[in-house]
C-alpha positions as protocol buffer text, in pm:
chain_id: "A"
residue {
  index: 1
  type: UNK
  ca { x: 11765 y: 8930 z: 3828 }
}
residue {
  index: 2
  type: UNK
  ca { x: 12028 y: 8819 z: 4097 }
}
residue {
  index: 3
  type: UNK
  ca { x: 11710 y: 8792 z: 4333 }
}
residue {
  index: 4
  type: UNK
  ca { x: 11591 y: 8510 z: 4105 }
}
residue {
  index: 5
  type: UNK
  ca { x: 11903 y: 8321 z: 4057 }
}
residue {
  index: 6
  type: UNK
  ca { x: 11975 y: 8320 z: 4406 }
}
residue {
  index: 7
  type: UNK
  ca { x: 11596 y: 8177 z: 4443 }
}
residue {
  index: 8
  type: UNK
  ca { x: 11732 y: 7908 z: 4195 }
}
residue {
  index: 9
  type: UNK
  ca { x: 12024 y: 7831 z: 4408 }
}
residue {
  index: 10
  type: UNK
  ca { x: 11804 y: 7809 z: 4751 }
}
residue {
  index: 11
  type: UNK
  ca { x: 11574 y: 7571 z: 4564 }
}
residue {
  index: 12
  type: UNK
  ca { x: 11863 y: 7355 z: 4392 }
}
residue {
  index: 13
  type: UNK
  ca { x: 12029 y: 7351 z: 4829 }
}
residue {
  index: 14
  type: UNK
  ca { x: 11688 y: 7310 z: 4971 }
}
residue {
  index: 15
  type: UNK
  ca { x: 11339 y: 7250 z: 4808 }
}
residue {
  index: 16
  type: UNK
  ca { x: 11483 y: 7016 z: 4533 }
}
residue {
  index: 17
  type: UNK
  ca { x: 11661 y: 6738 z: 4768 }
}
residue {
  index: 18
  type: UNK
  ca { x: 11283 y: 6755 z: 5003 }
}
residue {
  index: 19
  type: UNK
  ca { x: 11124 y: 6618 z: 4686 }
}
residue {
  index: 20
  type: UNK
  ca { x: 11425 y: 6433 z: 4518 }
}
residue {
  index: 21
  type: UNK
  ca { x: 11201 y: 6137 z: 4494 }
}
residue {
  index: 22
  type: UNK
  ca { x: 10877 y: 6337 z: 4341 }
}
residue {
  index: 23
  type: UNK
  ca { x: 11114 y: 6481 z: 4068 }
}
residue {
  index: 24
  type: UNK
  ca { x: 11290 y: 6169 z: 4022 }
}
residue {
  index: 25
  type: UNK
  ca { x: 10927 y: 6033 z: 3891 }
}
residue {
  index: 26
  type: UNK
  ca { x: 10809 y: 6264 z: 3670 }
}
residue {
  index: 27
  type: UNK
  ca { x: 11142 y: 6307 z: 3499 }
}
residue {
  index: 28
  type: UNK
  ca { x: 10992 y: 6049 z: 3224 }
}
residue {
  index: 29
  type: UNK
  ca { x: 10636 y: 6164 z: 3272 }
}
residue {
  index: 30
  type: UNK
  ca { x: 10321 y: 6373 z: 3425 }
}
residue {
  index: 31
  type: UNK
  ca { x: 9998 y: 6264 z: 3472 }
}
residue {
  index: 32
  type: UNK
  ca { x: 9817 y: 6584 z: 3573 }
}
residue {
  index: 33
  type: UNK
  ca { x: 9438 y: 6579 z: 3680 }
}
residue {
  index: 34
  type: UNK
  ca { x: 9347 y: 6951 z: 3614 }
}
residue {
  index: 35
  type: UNK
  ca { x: 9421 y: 7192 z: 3344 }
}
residue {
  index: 36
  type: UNK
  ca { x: 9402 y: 7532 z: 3510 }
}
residue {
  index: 37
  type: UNK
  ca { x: 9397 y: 7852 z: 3259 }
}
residue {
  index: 38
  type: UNK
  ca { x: 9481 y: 8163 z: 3479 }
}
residue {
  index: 39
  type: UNK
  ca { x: 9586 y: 8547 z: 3419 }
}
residue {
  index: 40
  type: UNK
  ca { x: 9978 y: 8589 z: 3352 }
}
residue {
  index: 41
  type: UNK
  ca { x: 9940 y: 8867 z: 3674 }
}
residue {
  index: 42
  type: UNK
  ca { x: 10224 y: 8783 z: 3925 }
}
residue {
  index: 43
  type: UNK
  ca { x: 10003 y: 8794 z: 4205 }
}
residue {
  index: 44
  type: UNK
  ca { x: 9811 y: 8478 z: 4107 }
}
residue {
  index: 45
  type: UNK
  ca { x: 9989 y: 8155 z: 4128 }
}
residue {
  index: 46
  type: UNK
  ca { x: 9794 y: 7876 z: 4040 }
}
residue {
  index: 47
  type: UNK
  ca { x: 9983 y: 7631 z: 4246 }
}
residue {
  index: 48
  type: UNK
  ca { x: 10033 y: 7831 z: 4540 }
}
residue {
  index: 49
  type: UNK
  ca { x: 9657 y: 7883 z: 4533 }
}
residue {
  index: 50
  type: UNK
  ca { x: 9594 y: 7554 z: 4561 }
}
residue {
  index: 51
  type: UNK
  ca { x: 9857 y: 7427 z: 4695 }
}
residue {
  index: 52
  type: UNK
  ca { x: 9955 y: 7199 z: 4443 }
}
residue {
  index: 53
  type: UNK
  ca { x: 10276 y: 6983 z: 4399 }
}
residue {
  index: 54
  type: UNK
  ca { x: 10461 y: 6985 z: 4054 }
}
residue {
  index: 55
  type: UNK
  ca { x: 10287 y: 6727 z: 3845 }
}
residue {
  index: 56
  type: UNK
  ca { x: 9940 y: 6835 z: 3952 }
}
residue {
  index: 57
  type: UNK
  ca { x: 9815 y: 7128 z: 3736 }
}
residue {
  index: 58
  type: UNK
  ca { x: 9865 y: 7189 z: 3346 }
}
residue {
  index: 59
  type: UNK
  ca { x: 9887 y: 7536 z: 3328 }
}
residue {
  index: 60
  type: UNK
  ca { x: 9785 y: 7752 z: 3107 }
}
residue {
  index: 61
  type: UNK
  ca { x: 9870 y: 8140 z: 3136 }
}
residue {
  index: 62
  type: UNK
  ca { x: 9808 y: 8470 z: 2931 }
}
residue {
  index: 63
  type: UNK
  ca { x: 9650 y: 8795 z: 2972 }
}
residue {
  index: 64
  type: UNK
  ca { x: 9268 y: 8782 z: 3096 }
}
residue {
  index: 65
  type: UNK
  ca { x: 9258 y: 8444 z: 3115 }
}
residue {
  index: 66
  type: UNK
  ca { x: 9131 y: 8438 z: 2743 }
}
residue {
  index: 67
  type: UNK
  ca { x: 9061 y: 8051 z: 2560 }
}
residue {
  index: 68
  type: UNK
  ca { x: 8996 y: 8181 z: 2182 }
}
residue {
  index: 69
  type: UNK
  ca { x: 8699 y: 7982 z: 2050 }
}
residue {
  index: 70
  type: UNK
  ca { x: 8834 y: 7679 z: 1853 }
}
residue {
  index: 71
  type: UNK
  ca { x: 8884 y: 7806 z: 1483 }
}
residue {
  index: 72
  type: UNK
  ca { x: 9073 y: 7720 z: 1143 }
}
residue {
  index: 73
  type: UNK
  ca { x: 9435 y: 7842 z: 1299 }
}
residue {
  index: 74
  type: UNK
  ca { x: 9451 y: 7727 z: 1607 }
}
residue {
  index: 75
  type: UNK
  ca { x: 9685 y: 7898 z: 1843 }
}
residue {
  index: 76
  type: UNK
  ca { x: 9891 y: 7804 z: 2162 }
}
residue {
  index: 77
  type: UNK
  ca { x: 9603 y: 7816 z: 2362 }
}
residue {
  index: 78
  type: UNK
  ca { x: 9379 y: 7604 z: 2147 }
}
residue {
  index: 79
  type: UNK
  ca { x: 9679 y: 7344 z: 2103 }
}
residue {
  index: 80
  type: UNK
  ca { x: 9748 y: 7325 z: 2502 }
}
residue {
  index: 81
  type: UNK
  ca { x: 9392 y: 7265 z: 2549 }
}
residue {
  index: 82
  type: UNK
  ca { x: 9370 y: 6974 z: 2305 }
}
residue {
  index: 83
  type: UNK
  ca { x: 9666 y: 6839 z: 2445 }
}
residue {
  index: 84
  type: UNK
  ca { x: 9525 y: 6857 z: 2861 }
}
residue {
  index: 85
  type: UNK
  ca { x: 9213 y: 6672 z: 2734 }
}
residue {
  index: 86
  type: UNK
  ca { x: 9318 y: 6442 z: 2488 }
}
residue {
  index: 87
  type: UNK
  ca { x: 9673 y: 6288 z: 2527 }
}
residue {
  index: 88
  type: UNK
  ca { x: 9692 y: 6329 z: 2915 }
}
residue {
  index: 89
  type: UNK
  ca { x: 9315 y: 6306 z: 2994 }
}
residue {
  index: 90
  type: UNK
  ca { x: 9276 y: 6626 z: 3260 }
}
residue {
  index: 91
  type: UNK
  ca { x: 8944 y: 6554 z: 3428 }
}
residue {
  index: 92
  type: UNK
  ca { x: 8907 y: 6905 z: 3519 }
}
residue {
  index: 93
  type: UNK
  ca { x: 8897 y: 7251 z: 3404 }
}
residue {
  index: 94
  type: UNK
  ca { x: 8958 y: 7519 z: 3611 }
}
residue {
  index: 95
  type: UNK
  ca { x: 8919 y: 7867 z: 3425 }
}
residue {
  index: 96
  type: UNK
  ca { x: 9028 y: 8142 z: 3688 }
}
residue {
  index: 97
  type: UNK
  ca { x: 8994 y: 8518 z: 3667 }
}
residue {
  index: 98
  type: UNK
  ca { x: 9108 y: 8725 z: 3974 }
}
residue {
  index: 99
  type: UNK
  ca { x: 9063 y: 9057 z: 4100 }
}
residue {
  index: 100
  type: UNK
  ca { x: 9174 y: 9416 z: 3972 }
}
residue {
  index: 101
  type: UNK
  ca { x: 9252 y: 9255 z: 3682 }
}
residue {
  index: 102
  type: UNK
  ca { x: 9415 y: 9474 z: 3419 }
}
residue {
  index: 103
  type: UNK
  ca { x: 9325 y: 9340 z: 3146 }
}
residue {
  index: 104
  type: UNK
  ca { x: 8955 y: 9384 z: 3296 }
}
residue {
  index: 105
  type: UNK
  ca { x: 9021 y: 9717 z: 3409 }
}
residue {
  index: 106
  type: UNK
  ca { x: 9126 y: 9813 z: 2979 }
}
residue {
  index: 107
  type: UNK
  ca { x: 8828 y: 9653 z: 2890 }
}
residue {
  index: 108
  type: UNK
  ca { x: 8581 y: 9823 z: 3144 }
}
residue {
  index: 109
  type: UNK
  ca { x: 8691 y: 10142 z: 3144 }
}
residue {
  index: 110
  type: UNK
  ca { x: 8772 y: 10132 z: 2761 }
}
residue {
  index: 111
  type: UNK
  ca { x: 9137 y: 10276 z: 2792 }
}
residue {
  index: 112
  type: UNK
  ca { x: 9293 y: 10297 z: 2474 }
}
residue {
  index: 113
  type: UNK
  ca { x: 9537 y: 10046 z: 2371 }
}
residue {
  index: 114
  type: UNK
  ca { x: 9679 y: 10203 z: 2008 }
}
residue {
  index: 115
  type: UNK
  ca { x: 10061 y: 10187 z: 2174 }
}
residue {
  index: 116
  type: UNK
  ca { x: 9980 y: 9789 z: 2260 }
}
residue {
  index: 117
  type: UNK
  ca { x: 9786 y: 9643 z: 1915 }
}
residue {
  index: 118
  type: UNK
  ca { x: 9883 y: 9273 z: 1992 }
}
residue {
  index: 119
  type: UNK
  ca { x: 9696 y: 9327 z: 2368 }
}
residue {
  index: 120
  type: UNK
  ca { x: 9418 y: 9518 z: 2193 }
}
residue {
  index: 121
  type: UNK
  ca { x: 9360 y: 9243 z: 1965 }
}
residue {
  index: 122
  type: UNK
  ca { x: 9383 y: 8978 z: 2228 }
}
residue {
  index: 123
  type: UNK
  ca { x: 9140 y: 9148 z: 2440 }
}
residue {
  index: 124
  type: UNK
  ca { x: 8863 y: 9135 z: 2157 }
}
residue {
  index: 125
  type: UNK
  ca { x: 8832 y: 8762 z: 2234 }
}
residue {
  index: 126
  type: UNK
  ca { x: 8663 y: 8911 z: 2542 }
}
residue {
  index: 127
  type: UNK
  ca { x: 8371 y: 9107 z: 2371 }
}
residue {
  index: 128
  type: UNK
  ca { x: 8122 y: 8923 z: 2457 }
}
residue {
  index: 129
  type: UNK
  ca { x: 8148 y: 8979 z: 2826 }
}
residue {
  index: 130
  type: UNK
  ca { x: 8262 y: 9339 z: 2743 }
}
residue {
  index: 131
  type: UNK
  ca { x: 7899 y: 9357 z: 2550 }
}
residue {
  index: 132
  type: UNK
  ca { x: 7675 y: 9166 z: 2865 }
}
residue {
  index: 133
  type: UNK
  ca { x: 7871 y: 9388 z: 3148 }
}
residue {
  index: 134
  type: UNK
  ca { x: 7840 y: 9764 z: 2923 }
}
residue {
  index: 135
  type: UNK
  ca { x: 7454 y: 9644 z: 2932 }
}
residue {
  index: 136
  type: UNK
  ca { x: 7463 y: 9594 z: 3353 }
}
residue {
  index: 137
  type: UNK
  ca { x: 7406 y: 9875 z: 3591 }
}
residue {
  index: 138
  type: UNK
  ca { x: 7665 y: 9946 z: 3822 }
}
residue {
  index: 139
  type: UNK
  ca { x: 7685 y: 10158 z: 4121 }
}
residue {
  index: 140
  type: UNK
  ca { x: 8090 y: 10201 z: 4047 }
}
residue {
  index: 141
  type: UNK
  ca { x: 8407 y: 10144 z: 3838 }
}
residue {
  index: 142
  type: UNK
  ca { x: 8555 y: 9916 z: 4055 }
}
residue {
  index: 143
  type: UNK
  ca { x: 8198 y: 9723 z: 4070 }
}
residue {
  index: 144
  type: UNK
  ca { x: 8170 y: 9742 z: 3681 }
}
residue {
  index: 145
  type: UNK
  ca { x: 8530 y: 9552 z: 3684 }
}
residue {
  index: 146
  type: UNK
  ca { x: 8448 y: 9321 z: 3918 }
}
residue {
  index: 147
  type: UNK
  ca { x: 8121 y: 9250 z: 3703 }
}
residue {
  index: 148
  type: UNK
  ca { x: 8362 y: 9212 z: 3397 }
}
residue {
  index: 149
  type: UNK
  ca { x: 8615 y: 8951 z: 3532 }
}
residue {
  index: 150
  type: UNK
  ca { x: 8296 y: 8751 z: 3641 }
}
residue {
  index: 151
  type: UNK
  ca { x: 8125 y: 8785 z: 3267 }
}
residue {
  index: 152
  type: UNK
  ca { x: 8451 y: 8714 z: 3109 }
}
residue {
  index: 153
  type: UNK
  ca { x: 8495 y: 8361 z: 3283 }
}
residue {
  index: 154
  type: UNK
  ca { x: 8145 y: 8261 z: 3212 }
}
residue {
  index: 155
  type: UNK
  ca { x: 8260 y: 8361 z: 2820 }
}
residue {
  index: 156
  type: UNK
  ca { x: 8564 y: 8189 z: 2825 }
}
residue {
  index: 157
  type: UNK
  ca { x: 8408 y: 7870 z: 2985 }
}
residue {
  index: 158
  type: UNK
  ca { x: 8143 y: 7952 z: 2604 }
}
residue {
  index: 159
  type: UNK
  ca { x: 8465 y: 7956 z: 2421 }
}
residue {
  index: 160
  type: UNK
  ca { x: 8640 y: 7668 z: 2557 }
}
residue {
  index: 161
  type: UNK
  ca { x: 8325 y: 7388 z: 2478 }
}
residue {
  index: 162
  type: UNK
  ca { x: 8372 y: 7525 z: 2120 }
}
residue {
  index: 163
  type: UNK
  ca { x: 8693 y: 7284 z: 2114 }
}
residue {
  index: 164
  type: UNK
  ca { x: 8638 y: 6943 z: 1992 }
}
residue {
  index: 165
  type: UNK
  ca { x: 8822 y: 6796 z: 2211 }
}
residue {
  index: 166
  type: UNK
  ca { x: 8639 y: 6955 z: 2527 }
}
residue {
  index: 167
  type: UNK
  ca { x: 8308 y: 6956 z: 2380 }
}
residue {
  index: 168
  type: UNK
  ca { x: 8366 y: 6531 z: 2309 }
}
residue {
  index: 169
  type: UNK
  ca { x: 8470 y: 6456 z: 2662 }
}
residue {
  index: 170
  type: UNK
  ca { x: 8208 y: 6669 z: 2836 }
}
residue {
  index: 171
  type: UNK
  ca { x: 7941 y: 6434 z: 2640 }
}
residue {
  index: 172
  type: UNK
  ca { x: 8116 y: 6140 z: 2730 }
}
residue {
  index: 173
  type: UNK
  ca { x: 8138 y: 6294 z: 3118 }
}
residue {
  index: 174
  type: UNK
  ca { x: 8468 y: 6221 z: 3214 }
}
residue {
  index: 175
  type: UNK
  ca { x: 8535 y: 6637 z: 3178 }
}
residue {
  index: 176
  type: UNK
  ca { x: 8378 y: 6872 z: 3442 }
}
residue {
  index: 177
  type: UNK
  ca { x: 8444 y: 7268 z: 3413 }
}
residue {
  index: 178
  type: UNK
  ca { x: 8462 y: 7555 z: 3683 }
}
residue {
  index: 179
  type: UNK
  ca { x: 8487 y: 7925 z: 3683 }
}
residue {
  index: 180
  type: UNK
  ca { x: 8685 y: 8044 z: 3985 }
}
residue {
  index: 181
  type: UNK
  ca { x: 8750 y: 8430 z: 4085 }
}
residue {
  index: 182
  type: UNK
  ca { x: 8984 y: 8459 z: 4345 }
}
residue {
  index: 183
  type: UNK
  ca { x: 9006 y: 8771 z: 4514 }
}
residue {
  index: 184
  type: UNK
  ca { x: 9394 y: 8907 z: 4574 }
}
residue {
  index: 185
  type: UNK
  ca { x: 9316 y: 9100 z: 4916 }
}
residue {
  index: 186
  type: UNK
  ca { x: 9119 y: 8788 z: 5116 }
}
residue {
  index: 187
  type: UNK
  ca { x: 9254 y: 8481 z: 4913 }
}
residue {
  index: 188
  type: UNK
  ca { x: 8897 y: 8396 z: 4866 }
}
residue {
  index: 189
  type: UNK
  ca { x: 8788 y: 8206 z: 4549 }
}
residue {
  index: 190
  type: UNK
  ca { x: 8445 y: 8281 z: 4411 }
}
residue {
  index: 191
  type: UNK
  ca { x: 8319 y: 7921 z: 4168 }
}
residue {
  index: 192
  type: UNK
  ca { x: 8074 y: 7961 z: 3969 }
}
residue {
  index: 193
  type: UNK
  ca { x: 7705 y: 7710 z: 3997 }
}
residue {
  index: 194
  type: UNK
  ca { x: 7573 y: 7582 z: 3702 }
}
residue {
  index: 195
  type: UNK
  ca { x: 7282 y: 7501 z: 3936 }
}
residue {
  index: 196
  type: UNK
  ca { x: 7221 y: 7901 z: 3987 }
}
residue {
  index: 197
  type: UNK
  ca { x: 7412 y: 8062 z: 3748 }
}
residue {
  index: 198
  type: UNK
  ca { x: 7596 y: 8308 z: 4030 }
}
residue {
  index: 199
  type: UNK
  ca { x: 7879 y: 8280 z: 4184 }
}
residue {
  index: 200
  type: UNK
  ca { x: 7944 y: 8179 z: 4521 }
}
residue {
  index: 201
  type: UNK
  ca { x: 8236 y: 8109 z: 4780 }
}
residue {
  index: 202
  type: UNK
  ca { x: 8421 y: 7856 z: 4735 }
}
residue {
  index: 203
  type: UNK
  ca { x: 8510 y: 7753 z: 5083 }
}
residue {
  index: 204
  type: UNK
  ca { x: 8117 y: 7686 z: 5124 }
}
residue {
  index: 205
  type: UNK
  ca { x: 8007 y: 7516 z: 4849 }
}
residue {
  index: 206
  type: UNK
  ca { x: 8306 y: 7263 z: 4728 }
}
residue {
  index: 207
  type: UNK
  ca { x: 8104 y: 7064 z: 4471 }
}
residue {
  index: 208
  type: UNK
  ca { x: 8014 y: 7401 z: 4230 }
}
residue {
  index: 209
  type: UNK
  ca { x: 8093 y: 7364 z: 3943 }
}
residue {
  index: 210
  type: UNK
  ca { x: 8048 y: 7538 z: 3590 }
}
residue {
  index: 211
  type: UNK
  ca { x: 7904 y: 7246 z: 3456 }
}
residue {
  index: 212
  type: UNK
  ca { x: 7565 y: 7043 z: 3560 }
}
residue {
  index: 213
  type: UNK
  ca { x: 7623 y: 6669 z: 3697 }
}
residue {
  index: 214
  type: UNK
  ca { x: 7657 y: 6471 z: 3368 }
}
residue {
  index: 215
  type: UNK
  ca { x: 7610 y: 6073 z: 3358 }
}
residue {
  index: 216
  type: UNK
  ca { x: 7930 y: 5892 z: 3179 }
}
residue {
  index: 217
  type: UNK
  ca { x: 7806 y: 5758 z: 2812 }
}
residue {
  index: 218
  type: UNK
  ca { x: 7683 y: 5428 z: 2793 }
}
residue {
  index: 219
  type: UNK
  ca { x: 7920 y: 5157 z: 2659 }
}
């Protein structure tokens, strides 16, 4: 713990009086352009990643990267989400797994989770990828896992256009989605292309995105 205080007290010395002026703006407000729903693992940092000031991303963290489809008790997730898109107006969607996940790795190699019933439960919002990567030949485990964290974006990007809120500003196209991997070892980020429904690098095709090219709705 004194390891993070004492990175409290660098930042209050040093980072903090470098950006005085940033802070001293969004002390009354944030305008964010990107709501970016990530695993809770401490290796993935969303704005280290990208390299993103504070104010930039709306972050949204949990285990596997889950978005619960929209439902009659909506739950942190859901009201994050509804918030992003509707009061501050994210125009993107960034839904990243990452990998040796271990939520992933549960899931794949179906480890028991009796001693942990609120993860097992969680992790059931991810059986539709379980279901689509059990039906996939794989060569290995750690292929099968890294099939899994791929299938599960592509379900929670399903689950996310369930919410009214998404699902209204995607038809009036001022909302465009992506499915990012990023891989821990390289620092590579894997997006996925609505155009070919695969995944491909990042660094070579910057325009993929999860969702085709959609025209703004007439006024």
């Amino acid at each position: 713990m004194q390891d993070i205080i004492d990175g409290f007290l660098t930042f209050q010395r040093d980072a903090f009086p470098q950006r005085a002026a940033l802070f001293q703006d969004l002390a009354s407000r944030q305008a964010p352009r990107a709501l970016f729903i990530s695993c809770s693992d401490s290796r993935l940092v969303p704005e280290l990643v990208t390299q993103r000031e504070p104010g930039d991303l709306f972050v949204i963290r949990n285990a596997g990267n889950i978005v619960p489809s929209y439902g009659p008790e909506p739950g942190g997730v859901s009201a994050a989400v509804e918030y992003a898109v509707t009061a501050l107006g994210v125009a993107d969607i960034v839904i990243c797994g990452h990998s040796d996940c271990g939520a992933m790795t549960a899931i794949a190699s179906c480890q028991c989770m009796e001693h942990m019933p609120a993860v097992d439960k969680w992790l059931r919002y991810a059986d539709s990828a379980r279901i689509v990567n059990r039906a996939r030949h794989y060569d290995s485990e750690r292929e099968r896992v890294d099939g899994l964290v791929r299938e599960n974006v592509i379900a929670q990007l399903a689950n996310i256009k369930t919410h009214p809120s998404v699902c209204f500003a995607l038809d009036e196209g001022r909302l465009a989605l992506h499915g990012w991997v990023y891989d821990i070892a390289s620092g590579q980020i894997d997006a996925l292309d609505a155009r070919t429904n695969t995944f491909v690098s990042l660094a070579d095709h910057t325009t993929a995105r999860a969702t085709p090219e959609q025209l703004p709705a007439a006024v």
